[in-house]
XYZ file of C-alpha atoms in Angstrom:
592
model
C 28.251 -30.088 -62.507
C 30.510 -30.274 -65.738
C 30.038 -29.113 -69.021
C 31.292 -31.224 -71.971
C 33.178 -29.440 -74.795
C 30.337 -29.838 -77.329
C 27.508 -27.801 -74.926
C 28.034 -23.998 -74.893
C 29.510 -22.561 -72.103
C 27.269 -20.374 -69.301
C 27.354 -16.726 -69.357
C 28.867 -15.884 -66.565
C 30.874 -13.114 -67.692
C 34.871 -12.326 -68.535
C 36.911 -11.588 -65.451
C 38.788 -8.625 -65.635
C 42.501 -8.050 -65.091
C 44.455 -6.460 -62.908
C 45.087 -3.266 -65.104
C 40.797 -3.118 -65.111
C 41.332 -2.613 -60.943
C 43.265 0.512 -61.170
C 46.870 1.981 -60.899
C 48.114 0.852 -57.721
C 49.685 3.409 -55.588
C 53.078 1.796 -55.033
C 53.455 2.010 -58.906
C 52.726 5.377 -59.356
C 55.265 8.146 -60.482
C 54.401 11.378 -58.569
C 56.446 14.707 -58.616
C 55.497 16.702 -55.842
C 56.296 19.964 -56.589
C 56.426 23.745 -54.686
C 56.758 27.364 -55.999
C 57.916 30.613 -54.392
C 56.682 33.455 -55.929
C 56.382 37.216 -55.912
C 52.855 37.533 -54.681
C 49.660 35.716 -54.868
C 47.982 36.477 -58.411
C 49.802 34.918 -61.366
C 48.270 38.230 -63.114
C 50.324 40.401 -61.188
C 53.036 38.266 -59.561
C 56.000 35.874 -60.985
C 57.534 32.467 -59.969
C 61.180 33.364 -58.482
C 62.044 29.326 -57.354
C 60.722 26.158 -58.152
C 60.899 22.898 -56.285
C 59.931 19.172 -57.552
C 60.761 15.357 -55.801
C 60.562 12.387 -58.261
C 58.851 9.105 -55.766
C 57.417 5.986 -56.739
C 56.943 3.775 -54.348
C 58.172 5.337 -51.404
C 61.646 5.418 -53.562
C 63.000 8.619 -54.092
C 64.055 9.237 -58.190
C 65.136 12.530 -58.669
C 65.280 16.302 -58.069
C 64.425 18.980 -59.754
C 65.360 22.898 -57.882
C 66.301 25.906 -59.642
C 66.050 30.186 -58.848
C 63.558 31.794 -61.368
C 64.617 35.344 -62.227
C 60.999 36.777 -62.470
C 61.921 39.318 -64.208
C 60.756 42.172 -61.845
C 61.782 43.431 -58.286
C 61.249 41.079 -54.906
C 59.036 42.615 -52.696
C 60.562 43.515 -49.103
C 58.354 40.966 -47.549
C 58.425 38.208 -49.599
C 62.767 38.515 -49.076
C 61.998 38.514 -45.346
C 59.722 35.703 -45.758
C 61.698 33.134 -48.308
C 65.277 35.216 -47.735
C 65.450 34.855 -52.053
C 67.052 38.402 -52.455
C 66.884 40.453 -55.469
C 70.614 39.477 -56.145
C 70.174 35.624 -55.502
C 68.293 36.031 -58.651
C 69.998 38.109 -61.517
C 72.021 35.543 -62.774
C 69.147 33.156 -62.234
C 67.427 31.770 -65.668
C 64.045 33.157 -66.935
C 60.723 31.159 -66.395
C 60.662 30.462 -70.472
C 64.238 28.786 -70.138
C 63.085 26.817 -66.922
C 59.714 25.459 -67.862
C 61.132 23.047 -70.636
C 63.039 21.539 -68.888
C 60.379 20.875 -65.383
C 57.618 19.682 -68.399
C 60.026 16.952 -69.089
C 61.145 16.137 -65.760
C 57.057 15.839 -64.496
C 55.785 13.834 -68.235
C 53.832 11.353 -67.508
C 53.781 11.732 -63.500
C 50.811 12.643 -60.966
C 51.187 16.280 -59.898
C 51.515 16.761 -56.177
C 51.206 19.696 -54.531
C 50.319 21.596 -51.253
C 47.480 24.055 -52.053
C 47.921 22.715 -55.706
C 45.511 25.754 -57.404
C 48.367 27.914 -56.063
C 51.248 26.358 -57.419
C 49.061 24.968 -61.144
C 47.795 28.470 -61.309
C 51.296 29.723 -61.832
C 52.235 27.044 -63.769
C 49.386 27.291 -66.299
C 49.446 30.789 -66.306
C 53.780 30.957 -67.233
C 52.814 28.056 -70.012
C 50.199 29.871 -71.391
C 52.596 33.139 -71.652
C 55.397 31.968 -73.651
C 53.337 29.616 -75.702
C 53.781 26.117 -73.401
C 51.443 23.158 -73.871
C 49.876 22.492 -70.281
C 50.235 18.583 -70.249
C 46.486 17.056 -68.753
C 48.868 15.952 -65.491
C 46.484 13.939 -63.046
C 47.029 16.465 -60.174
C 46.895 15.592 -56.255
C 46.273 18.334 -53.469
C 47.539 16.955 -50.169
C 45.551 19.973 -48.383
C 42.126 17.900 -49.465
C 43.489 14.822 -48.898
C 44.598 16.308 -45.577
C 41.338 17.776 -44.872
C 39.398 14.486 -45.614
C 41.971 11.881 -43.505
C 42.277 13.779 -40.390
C 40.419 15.798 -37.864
C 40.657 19.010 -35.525
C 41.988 16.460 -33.016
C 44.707 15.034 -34.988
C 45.560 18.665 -36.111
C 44.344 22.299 -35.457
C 44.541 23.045 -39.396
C 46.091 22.333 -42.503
C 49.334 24.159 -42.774
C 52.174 22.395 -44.091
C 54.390 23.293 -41.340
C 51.784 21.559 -39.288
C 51.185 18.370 -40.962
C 54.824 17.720 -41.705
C 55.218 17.790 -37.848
C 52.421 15.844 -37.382
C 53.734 13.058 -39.946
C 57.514 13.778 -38.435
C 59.001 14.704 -41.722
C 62.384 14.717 -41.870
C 62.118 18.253 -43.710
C 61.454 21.606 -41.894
C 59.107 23.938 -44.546
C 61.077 26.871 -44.478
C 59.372 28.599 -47.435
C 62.135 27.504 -49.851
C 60.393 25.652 -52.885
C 62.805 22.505 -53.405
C 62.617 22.028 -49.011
C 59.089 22.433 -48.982
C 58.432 19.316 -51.939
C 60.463 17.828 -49.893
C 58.455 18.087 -46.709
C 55.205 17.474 -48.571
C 56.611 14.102 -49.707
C 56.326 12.986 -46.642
C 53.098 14.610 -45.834
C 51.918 12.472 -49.340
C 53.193 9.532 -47.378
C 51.640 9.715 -44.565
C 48.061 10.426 -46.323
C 48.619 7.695 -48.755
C 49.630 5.214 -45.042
C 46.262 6.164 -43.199
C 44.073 6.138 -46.836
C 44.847 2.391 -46.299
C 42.326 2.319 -43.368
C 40.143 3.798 -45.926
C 40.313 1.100 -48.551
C 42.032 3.632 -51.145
C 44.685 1.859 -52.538
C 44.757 2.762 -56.721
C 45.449 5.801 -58.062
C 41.817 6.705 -59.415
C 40.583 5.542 -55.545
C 42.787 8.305 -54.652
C 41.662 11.024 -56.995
C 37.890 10.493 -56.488
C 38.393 10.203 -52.448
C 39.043 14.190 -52.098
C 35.881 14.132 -54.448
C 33.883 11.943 -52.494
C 30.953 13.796 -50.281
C 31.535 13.306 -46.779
C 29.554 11.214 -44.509
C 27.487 14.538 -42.801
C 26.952 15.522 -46.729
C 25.196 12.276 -47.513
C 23.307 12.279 -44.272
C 21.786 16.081 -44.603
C 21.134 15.499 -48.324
C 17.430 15.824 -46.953
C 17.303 19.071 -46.316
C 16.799 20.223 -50.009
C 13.969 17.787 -50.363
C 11.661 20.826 -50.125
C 13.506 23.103 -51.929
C 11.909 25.042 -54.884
C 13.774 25.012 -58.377
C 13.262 28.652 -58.771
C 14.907 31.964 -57.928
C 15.594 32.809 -55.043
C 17.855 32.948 -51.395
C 18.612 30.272 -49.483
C 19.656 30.723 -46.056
C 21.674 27.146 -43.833
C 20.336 27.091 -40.260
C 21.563 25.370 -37.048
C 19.313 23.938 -34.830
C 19.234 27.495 -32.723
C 17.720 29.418 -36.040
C 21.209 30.539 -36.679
C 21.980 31.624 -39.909
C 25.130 30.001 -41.098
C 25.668 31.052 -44.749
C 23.363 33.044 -47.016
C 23.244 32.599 -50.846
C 21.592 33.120 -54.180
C 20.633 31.357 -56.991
C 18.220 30.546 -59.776
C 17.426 27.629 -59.506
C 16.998 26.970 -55.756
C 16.768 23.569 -55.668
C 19.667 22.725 -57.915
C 22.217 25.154 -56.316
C 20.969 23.652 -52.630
C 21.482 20.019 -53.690
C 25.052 20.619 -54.954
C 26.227 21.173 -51.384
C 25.485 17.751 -50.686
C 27.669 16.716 -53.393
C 31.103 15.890 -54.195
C 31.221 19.069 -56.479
C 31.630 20.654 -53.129
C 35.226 20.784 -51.557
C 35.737 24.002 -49.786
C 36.587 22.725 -46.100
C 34.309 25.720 -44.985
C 31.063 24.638 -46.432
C 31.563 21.127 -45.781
C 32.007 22.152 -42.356
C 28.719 24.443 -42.489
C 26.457 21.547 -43.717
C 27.685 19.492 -40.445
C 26.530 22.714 -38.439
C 22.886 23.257 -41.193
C 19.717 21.680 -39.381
C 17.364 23.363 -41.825
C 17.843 25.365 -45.259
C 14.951 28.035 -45.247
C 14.505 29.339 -49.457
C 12.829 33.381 -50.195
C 11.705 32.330 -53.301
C 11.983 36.018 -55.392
C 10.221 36.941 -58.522
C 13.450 37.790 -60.833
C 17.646 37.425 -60.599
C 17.720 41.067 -59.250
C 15.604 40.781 -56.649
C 17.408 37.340 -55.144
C 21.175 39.508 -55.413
C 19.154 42.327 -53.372
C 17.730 40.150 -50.756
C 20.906 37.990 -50.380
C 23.054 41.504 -50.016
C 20.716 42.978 -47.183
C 20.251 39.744 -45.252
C 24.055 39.061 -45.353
C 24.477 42.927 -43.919
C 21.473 41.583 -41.621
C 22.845 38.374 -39.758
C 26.628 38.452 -40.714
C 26.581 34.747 -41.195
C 29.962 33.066 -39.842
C 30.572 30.647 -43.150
C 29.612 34.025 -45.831
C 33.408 36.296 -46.389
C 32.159 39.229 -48.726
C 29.286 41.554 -48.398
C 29.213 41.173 -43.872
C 30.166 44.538 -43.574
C 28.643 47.246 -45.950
C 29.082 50.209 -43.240
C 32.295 49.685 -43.639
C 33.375 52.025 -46.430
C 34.904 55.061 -46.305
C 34.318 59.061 -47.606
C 36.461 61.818 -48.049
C 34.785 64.512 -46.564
C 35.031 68.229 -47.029
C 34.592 69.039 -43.427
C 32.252 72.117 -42.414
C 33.785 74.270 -40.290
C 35.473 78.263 -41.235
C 38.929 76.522 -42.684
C 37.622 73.113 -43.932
C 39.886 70.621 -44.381
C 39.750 66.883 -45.991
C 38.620 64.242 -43.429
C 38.608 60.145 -43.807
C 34.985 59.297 -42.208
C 33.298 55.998 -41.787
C 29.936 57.928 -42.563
C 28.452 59.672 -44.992
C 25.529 62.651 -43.119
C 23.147 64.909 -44.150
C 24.902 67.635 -42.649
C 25.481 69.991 -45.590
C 29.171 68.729 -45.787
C 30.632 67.466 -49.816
C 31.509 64.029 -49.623
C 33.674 61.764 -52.114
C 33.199 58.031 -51.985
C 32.394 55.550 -50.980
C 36.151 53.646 -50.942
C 36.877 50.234 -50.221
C 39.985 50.666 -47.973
C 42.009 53.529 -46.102
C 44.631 53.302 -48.501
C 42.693 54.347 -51.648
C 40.968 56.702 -49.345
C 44.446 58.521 -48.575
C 45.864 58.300 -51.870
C 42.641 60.015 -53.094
C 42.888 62.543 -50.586
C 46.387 62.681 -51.362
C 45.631 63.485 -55.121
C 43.106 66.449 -54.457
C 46.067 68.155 -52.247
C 48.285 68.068 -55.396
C 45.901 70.484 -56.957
C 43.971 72.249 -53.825
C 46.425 73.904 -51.466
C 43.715 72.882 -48.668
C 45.116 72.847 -44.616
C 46.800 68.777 -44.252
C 46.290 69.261 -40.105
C 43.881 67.941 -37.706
C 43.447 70.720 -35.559
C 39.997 72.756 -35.421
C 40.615 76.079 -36.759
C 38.811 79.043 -35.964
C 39.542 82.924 -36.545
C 38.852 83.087 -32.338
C 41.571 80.532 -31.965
C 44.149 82.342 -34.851
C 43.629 86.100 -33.312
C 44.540 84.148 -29.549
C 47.782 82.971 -31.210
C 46.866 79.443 -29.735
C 46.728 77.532 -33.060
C 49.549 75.207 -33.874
C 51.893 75.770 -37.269
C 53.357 72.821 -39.484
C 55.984 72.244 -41.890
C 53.809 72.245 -44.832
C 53.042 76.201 -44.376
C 57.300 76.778 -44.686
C 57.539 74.813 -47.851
C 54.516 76.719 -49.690
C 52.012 73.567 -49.611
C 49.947 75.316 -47.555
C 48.367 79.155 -46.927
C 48.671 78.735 -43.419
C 46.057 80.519 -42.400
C 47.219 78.932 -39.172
C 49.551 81.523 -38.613
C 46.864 84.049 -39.724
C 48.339 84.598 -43.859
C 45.120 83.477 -44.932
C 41.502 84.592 -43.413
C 38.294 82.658 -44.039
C 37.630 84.653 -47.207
C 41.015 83.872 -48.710
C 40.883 80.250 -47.700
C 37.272 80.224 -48.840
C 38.927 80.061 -52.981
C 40.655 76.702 -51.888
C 37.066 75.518 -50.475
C 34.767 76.385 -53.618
C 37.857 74.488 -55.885
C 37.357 71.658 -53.654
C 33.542 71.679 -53.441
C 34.150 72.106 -57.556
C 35.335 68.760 -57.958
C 33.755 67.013 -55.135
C 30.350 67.972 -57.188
C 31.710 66.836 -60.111
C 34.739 68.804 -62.084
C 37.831 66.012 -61.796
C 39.412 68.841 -64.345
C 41.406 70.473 -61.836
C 43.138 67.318 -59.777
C 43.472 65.799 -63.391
C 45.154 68.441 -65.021
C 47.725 68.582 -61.755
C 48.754 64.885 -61.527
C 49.441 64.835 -65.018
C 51.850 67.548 -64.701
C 53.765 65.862 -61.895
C 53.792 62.510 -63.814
C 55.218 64.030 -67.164
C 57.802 65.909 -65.153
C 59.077 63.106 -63.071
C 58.771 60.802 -66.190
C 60.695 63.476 -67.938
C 63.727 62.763 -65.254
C 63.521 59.705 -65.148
C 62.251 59.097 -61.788
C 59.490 56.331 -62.853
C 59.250 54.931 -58.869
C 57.596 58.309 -58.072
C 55.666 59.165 -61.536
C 53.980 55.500 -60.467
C 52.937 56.829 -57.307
C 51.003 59.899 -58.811
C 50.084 57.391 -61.021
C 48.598 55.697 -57.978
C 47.160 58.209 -56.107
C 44.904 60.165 -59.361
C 43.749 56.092 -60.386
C 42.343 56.011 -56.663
C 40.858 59.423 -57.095
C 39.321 58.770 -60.187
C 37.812 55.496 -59.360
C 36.451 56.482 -56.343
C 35.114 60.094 -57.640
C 33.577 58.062 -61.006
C 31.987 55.357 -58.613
C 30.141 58.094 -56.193
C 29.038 59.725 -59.505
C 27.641 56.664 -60.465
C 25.539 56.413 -57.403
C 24.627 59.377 -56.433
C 23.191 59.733 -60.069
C 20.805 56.652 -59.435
C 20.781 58.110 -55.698
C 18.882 61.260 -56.759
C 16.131 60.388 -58.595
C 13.199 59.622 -56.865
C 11.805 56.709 -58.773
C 12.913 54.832 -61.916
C 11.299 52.045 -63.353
C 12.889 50.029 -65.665
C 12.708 46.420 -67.398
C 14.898 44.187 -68.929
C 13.775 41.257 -71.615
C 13.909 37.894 -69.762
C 14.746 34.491 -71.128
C 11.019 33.052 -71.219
C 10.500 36.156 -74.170
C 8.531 38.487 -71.112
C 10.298 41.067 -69.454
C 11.306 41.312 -65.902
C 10.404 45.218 -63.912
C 12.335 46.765 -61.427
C 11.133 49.810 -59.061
C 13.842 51.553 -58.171
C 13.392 54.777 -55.528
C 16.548 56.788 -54.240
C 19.118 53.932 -55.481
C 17.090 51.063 -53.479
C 15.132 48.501 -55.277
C 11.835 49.198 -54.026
C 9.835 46.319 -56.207
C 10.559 43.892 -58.534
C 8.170 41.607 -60.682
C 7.559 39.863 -64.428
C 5.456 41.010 -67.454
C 4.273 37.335 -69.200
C 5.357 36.905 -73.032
C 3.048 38.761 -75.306
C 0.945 40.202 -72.348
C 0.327 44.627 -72.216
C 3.070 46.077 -70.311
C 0.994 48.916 -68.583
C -0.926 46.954 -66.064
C 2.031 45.047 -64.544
C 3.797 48.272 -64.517
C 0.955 50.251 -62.384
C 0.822 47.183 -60.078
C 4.220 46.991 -59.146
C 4.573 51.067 -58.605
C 1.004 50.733 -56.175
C 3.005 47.714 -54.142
C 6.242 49.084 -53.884
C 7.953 49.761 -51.083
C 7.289 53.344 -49.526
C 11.268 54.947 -49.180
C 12.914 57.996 -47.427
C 15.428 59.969 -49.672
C 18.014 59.567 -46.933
C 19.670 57.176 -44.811
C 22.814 58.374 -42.633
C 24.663 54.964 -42.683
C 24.450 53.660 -46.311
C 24.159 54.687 -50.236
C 26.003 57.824 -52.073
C 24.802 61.316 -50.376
C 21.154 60.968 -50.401
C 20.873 57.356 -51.162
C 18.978 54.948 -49.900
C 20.581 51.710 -49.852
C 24.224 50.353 -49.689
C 26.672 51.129 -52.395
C 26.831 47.248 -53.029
C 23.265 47.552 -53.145
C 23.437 50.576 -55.854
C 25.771 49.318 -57.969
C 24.044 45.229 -58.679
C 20.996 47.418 -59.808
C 23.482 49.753 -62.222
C 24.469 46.394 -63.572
C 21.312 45.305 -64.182
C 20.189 48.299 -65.983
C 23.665 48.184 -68.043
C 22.764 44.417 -69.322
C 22.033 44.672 -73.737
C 18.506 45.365 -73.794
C 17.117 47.150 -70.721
C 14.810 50.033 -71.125
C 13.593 52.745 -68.799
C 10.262 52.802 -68.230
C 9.746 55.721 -66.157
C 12.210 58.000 -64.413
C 11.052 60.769 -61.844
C 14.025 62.512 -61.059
C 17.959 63.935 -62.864
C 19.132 60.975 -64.622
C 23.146 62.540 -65.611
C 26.491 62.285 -65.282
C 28.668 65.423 -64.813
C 29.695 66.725 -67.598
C 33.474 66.831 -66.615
C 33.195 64.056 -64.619
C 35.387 60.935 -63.557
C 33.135 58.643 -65.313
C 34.774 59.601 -68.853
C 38.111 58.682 -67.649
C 37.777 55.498 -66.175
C 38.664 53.383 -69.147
C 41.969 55.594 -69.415
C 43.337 55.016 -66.209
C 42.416 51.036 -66.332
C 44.723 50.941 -69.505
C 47.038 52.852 -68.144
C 47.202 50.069 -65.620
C 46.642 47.589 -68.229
C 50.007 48.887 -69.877
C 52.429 48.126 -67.232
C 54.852 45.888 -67.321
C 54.189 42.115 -66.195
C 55.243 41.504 -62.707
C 55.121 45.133 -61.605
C 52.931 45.696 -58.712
C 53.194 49.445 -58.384
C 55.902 50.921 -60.379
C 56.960 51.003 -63.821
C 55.847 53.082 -66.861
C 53.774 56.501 -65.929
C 50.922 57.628 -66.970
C 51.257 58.514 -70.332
């Protein structure tokens, strides 16, 4: 069939052109580019070398390597790991000299990098600085890519040492920024080779593969069928009633569904949902109650897929021991056993530098022995150094008897209870006198070490303020114009619940107190001294109250902060952190 040139022509459409098909790879410009840096955070850390490889088309265009002077000291490590010395680097230019230059090098090319939020984080974060335009580059991870192409039996996991073996690159990584680009060329290669087999073959195919959900994502998309769009906690199971990762949200259903998604690309929870037979929701009445939940049923099951929030029993106290000469102990657990306790602390190193801070200003014992007046009069006890050079009484040695020592104890028990005054007042004379010579390495230490006591002594007031009180009720407005309630008994949330818009509060509040949950003032392995639930625990429900708005309701109990407590100093010793100089982990300015 033929039409003539007088009838009109069929609609069958325009046929697009090649440029309408995409960018195809072989004509695509990418710079593949790697960093080496002082650290991890570009907050805290600064790029010291940077890397970049010009390809299109398999052809290689140019190079781009240079030293970065960042402008503060190497770390020991990081030398031993790149072997970029402190002196490789002093004649190197500054970051604000260099990026110019690698802006025009990479214009109008795909970004290519291995871990590319690493290397764009620092990148961003140096443009942003010294006043940079971050060109919109089209950027290209080759650790998704990697993740996506291959499997546990092509390789154990996603290192670029190992894929640039497994692709026979002929670059050894050695953690040297222009060697490493060079290795992940080849690593880009050999993605872009076995994509093929995948039917990528433009540049947008590429982007939107890493994207893509996988195949197990599409076929469990079922399991949120049944999901509630509410608030709640969600919990993935295997087919053994496992729990494989815990969560909150609220909105249930829409947080559940988005795991089935291409929004999702964290290797770990893709790997989860191949593992999740069934996703079991807690549906709760109000945001504070779903945090709450997910926190204890984390501590609970320890989920393999959930990081944070496993191991609450995990913190640490300074501890005034009880014994004739007490001394200060690093314990895993805070007792009712009459003892003064500071805490809780994330990590034995803030726990020593506190403990560390309170010997600056209480001349307590510093050895491990167990002392007794029996044991002193017997001659048996052992001496140390500290008791030559006047840091201690020694009442080791018998100079000091229980009563004498017993000044040191009530000064500790002082500011255990409350009065930071005293281990204040002493850290600030050490910094001022070694700022005073000069000697900024060690005023940044004291630094250190009173931050670490004042955090952790401001936190424990915190908690053991919300700790003591034997019920609070409290509510907060919510976004439908009702209020949400909270029952709150020895720092745990003991009941939580809704008042409707315009409805009297009273009856909703006498309901909630009759169903709440019945609670002990004391639980040996969690809370502040006295508490009832975790620290974590303690401190969403502080937020909560702190939100604009919230009112207390009721409180049965002390409701204070010391007076001369750490709580008033907290926002001084933040900017004093705030005020050092960039790309100084630990030393700098003191404590002014």
């Amino acid at each position: 069939m033929t039409a003539s040139a007088s009838e009109p022509l069929p609609a069958y459409g325009v046929q697009g052109t090649l440029d309408d098909l995409g960018t195809p790879l072989a004509e695509v410009t990418f710079v593949v580019v790697d960093l080496e840096t002082t650290g991890g955070s570009p907050a805290e850390s600064a790029i010291t070398e940077i890397g970049a490889v010009k390809v299109r088309g398999g052809e290689h265009l140019g190079d781009f390597g240079t030293l970065v002077d960042p402008g503060a000291e190497i770390p020991p490590f990081i030398t031993a790991l790149t072997g970029i010395t402190q002196a490789m680097v002093t004649a190197a230019p500054t970051i604000d000299a260099v990026l110019p230059a690698f802006l025009e090098f990479a214009r109008g090319c795909v970004l290519v990098a291995h871990n590319a939020p690493f290397d764009t984080g620092f990148l961003k974060a140096a443009c942003a600085e010294h006043g940079y335009a971050w060109p919109a580059f089209p950027v290209i991870d080759t650790v998704d890519l990697a993740r996506r192409v291959l499997t546990r039996d092509d390789v154990p996991n996603c290192r670029l040492e190992t894929l640039a073996r497994f692709f026979r690159s002929g670059t050894q990584p050695v953690h040297r920024a222009l060697a490493d680009a060079r290795a992940t060329v080849d690593v880009l290669h050999g993605l872009i080779e076995r994509l093929g087999s995948f039917g990528v073959t433009t540049l947008e195919e590429l982007r939107g593969f890493a994207k893509a959900p996988t195949p197990e994502q599409r076929r469990k998309r079922h399991l949120a069928d049944a999901v509630p769009s509410a608030p709640g906690v969600y919990v993935f199971e295997d087919a053994g009633g496992e729990a494989l990762y815990i969560g909150k949200s609220g909105d249930l259903r829409t947080r559940v569904r988005s795991y089935f998604t291409g929004s999702e690309t964290r290797w770990r929870v893709r790997e989860m949902v191949g593992l999740a037979e069934r996703v079991r929701t807690i549906v709760c009445a109000t945001g504070l109650e779903a945090e709450i939940r997910e926190l204890r049923l984390i501590a609970e099951h320890k989920p393999r897929y959930n990081r944070r929030s496993k191991f609450p029993e995990r913190v640490l106290w300074l501890k005034l021991t009880v014994e004739p000469f007490p001394r200060l102990s690093i314990v895993r657990e805070c007792r009712d056993d009459g003892a003064a306790y500071l805490g809780p602390l994330s990590s034995q190193r803030q726990a020593e530098e506190a403990r560390a801070a309170m010997h600056e200003a209480i001349p307590l014992r510093q050895c491990t022995q167990r002392l007794t007046p029996r044991l002193i009069e017997r001659g048996k006890a052992r001496a140390c150094v500290l008791g030559e050079i006047g840091r201690c009484g020694a009442p080791c040695e018998g100079h000091e008897t229980v009563r004498d020592y017993e000044v040191h104890v009530t000064a500790a028990r002082s500011v255990l209870a409350g009065d930071v005054r005293p281990v204040v007042a002493a850290a600030q004379v050490r910094i001022d006198r070694l700022a005073a010579a000069q000697q900024y390495e060690e005023a940044a230490s004291q630094r250190d070490r009173l931050a670490a006591f004042i955090r952790a002594a401001a936190r424990g007031q915190r908690l053991g303020a919300l700790a003591g009180c034997r019920q609070i009720v409290a509510a907060r407005p919510a976004f439908d114009g009702g209020w949400e309630l909270a029952v709150v008994r020895y720092g745990r949330l003991a009941a939580a619940g809704t008042i409707p818009p315009g409805a009297h509060p009273r009856p909703y509040v006498d309901a909630l107190i009759a169903t709440a949950e019945t609670v002990f003032p004391w639980s040996a392995t969690t809370g502040a001294p006295g508490g009832a639930a975790s620290a974590e625990e303690m401190e969403c429900v502080l937020r909560w109250m702190d939100a604009p708005g919230t009112r207390p309701v009721e409180v049965d109990g002390t409701w204070t902060s010391p007076v001369h407590g750490a709580e008033r100093l907290r926002a001084w010793i933040d900017n004093a952190y705030a005020a050092r100089e960039p790309g100084e982990p630990r030393a700098g300015r003191p404590l002014r």
